[in-house]
Coordinates of C-alpha atoms and ligand atoms in Angstrom, one line a residue:
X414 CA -12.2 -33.6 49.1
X415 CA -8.7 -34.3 48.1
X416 CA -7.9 -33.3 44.7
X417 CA -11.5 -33.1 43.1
X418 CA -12.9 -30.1 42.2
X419 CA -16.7 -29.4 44.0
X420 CA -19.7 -30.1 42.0
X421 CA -22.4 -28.1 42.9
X422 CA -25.8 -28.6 40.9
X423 CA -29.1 -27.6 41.2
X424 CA -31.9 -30.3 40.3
X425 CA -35.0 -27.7 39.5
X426 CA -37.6 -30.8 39.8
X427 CA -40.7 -29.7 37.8
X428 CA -40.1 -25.8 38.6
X429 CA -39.4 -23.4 35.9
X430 CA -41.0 -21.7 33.1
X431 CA -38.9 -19.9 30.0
X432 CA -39.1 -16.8 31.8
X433 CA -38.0 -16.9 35.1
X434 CA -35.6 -20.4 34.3
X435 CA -33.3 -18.4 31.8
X436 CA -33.5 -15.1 34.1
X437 CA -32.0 -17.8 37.2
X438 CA -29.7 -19.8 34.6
X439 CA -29.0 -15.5 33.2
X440 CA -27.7 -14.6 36.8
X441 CA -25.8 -17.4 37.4
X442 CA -24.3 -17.5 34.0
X443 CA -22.9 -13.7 34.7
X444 CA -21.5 -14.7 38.1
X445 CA -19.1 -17.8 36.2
X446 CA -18.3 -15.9 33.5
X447 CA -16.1 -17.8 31.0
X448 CA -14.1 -19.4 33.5
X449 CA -15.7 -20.1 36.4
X450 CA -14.2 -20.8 39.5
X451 CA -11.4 -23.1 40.1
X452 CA -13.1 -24.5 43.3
X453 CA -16.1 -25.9 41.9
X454 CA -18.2 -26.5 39.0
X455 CA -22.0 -25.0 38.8
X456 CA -24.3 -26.9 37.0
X457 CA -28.2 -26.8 36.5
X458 CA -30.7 -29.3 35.7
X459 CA -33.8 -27.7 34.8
X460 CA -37.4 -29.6 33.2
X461 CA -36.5 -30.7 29.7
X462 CA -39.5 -27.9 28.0
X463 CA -36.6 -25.4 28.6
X464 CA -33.2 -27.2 28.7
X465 CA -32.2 -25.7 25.5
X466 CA -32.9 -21.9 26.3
X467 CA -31.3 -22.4 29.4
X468 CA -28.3 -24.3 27.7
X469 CA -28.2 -21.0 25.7
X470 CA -28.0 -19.0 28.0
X471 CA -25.1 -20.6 29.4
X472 CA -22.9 -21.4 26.6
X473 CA -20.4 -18.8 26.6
X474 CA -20.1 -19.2 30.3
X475 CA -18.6 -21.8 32.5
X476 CA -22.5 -22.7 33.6
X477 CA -22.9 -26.4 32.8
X478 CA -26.6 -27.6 32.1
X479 CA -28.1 -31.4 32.6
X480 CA -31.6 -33.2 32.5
X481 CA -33.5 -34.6 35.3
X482 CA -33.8 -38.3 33.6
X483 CA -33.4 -39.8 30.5
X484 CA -34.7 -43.1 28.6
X485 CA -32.6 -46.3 28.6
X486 CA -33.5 -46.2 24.5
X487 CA -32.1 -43.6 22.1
X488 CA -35.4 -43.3 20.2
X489 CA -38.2 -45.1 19.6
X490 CA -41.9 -45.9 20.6
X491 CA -41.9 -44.4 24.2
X492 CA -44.5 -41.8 24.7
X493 CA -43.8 -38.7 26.9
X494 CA -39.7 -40.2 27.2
X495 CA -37.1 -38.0 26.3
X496 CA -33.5 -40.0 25.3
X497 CA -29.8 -39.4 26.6
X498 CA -29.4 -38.4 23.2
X499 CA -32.3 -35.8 22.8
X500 CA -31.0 -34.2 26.1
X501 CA -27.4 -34.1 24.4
X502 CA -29.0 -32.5 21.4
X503 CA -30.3 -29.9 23.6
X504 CA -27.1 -28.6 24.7
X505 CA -27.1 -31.0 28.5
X506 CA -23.4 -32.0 29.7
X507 CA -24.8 -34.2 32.0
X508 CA -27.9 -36.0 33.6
X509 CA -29.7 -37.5 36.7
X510 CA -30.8 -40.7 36.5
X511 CA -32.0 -42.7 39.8
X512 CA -33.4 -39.4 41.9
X513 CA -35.5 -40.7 44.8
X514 CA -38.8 -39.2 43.2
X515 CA -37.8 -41.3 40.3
X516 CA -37.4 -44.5 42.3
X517 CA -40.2 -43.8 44.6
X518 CA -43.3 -41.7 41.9
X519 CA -42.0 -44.1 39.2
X520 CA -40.9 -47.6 40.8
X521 CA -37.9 -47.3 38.8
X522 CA -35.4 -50.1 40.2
X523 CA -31.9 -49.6 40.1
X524 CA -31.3 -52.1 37.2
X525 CA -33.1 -49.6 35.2
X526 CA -31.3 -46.9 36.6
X527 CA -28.6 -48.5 35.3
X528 CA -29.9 -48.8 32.2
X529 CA -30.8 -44.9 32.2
X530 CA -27.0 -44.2 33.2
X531 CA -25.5 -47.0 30.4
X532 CA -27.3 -44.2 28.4
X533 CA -26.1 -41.3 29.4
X534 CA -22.4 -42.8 28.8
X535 CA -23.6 -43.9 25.2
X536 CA -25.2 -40.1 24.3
X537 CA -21.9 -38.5 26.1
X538 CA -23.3 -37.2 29.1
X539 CA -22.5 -37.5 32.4
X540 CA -24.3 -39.4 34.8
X541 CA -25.2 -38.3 38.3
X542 CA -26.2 -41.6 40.1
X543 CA -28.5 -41.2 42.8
X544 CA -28.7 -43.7 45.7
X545 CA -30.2 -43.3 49.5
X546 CA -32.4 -44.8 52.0
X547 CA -35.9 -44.2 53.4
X548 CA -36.5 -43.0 56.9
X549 CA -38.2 -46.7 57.6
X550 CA -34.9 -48.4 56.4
X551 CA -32.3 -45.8 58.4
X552 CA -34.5 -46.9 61.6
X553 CA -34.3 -50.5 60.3
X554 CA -30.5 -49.9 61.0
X555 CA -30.1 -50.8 56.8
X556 CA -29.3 -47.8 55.4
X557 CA -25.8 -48.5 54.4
X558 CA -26.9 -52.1 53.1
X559 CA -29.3 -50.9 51.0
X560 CA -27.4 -47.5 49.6
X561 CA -24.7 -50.2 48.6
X562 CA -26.8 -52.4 47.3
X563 CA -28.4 -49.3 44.8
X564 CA -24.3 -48.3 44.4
X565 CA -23.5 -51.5 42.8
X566 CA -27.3 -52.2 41.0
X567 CA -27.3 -48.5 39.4
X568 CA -23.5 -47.8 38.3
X569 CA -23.3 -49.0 34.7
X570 CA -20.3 -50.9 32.7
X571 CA -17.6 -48.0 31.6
X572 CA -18.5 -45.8 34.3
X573 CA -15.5 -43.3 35.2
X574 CA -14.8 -40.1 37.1
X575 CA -15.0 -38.8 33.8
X576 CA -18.5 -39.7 33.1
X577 CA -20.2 -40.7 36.1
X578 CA -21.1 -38.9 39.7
X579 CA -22.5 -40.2 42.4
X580 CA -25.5 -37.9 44.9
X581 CA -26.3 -39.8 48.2
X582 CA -29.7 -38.1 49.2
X583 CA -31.4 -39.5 52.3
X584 CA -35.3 -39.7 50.8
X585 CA -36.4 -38.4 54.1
X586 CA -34.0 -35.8 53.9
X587 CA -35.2 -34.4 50.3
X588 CA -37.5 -30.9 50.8
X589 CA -37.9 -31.7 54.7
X590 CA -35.3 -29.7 56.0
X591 CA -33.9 -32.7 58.1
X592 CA -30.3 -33.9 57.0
X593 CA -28.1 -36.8 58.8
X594 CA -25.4 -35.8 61.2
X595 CA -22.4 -35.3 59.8
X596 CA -20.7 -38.1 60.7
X597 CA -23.3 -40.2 59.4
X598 CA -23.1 -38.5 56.1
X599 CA -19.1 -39.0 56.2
X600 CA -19.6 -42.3 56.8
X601 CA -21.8 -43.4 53.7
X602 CA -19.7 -41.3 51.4
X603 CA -16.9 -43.2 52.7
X604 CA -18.7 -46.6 52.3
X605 CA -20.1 -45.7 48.5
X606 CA -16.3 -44.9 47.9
X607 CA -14.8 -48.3 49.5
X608 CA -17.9 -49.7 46.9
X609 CA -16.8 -47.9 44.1
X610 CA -13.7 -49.3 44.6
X611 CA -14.6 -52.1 43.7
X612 CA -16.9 -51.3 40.4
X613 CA -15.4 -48.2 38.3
X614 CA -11.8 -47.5 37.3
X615 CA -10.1 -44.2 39.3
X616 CA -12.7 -44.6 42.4
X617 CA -10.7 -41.9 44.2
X618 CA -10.9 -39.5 41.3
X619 CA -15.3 -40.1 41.1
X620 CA -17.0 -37.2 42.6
X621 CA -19.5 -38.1 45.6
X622 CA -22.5 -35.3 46.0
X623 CA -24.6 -35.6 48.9
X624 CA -28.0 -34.3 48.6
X625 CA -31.2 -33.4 50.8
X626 CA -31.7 -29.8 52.1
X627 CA -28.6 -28.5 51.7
X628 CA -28.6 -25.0 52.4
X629 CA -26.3 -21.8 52.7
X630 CA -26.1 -22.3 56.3
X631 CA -25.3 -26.2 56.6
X632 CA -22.7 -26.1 53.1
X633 CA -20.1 -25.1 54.7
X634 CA -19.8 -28.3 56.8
X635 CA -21.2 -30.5 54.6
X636 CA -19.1 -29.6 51.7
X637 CA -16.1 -30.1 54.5
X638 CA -16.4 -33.6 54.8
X639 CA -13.5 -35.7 52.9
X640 CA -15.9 -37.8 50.5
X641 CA -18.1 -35.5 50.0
X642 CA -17.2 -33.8 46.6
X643 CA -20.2 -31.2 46.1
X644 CA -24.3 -31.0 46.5
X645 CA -27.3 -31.9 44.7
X646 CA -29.4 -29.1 45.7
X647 CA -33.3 -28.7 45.0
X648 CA -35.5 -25.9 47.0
X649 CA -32.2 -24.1 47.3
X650 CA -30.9 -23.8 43.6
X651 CA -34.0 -22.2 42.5
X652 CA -32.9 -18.7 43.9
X653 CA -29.5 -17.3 42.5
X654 CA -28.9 -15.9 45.7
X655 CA -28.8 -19.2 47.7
X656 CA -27.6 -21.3 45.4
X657 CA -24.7 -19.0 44.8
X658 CA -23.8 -19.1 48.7
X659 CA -23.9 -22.8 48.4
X660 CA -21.2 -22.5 46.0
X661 CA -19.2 -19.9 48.1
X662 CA -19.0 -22.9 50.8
X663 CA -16.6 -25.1 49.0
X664 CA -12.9 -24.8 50.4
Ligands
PGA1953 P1 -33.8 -30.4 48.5 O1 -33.8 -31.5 47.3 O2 -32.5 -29.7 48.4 O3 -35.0 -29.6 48.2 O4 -33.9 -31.2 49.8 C1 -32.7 -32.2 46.9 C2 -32.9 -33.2 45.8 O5 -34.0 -33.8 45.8 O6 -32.1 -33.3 44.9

């Protein structure tokens, strides 16, 4: 972490109703206040039915809100999708596009998670690129082969630090409990950044999230490593509580 400020966002998956979403995105909201924290930025992504009421719950604070996938298209004839732009519209700064339950639930490839992200850029939002490697492939001894491959298949044309995040999440480390030692962890984010060197303008200034069951107790190191600029958090970010602590790791 030199010079980029934490990123810290919770990816609700397909938990949350009106009530108990805006009461978490409510107690969050009044522990940023206006300004936030200078250490790190906290943003939610809950499901898209309640993206706006949690967006407005949030406006007047430094909580930043996102969607949890988007359409390549801005509109058109694609039944149950929801477009960059519609996310936008709903008051999202930024979305995920590639998650591993996306990839795995959906066979999305990462030439359409490119496309996804080429959309975000287009509506204005963010993009948090997600990229990591199944239990079968780590054991294979290919997990940095393939999470570069997904790096330099997913990252669209125009990406920047500005616009574009990356979240390394182990699949067999999502909702297990499991995460990779940390000098396996500081060596991917090392190798995505040596990659991004070669695909995005700034590489040094892109932030680098890693993901899968980060918890209070484990953020603190995590969040230590030097490429590792934040977390995308799941089980975790659905309590105030915990995914506050998270937070209160960064340095
Ligand atoms: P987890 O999920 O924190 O519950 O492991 C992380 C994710 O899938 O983004």
């Amino acid at each position: 972490m030199t010079g980029r400020r934490y990123l810290i966002a919770g990816n609700w998956k397909m938990h949350g109703r009106l009530q108990d979403g805006t009461a978490l995105a409510q107690a969050l909201a009044e522990k940023l206040g206006p300004n936030g924290d200078p250490r790190f930025e906290i943003l939610v992504c809950p499901p898209a039915t309640i993206l706006s009421a949690v967006s407005a719950v949030g406006e007047k604070t430094a909580l930043l809100t996102g969607g949890q996938d988007c359409h390549a298209a801005p509109q058109g004839a694609h039944t149950g999708d929801i477009a960059a732009e519609m996310l936008a519209d709903a008051g999202a700064g930024y979305v995920i596009v590639g998650h591993s339950e996306r990839r795995q639930n959906h066979a999305e490839t990462s030439a359409q998670v490119k496309g996804k992200a080429a959309a975000a850029l287009r509506a204005g939002l963010k993009a948090i690129v997600c990229v990591g490697e199944t239990r079968e492939q780590r054991d294979a001894g290919q997990a940095a082969e393939i999470v570069a491959a997904q790096v330099a298949g997913s990252v669209p044309e125009g990406a920047t630090a500005d616009n574009c995040v990356l979240a390394y999440e182990p699949v067999w480390a999502i909702g297990t409990g499991l995460t990779p030692t940390i000098a396996d962890i500081a060596a991917m984010h090392s190798m995505i950044r040596e990659k991004l060197r070669g695909l995005v303008a700034s590489p040094e200034a892109v932030r680098i999230l890693y993901g899968g069951s980060v918890k209070a107790s484990n953020a603190a190191e995590i969040l230590a490593i030097d490429d590792v600029d934040g977390a995308l958090v799941g089980g975790a970010s659905l309590d105030a509580g915990s995914f506050w602590a998270i937070a209160q790791a960064c340095r």
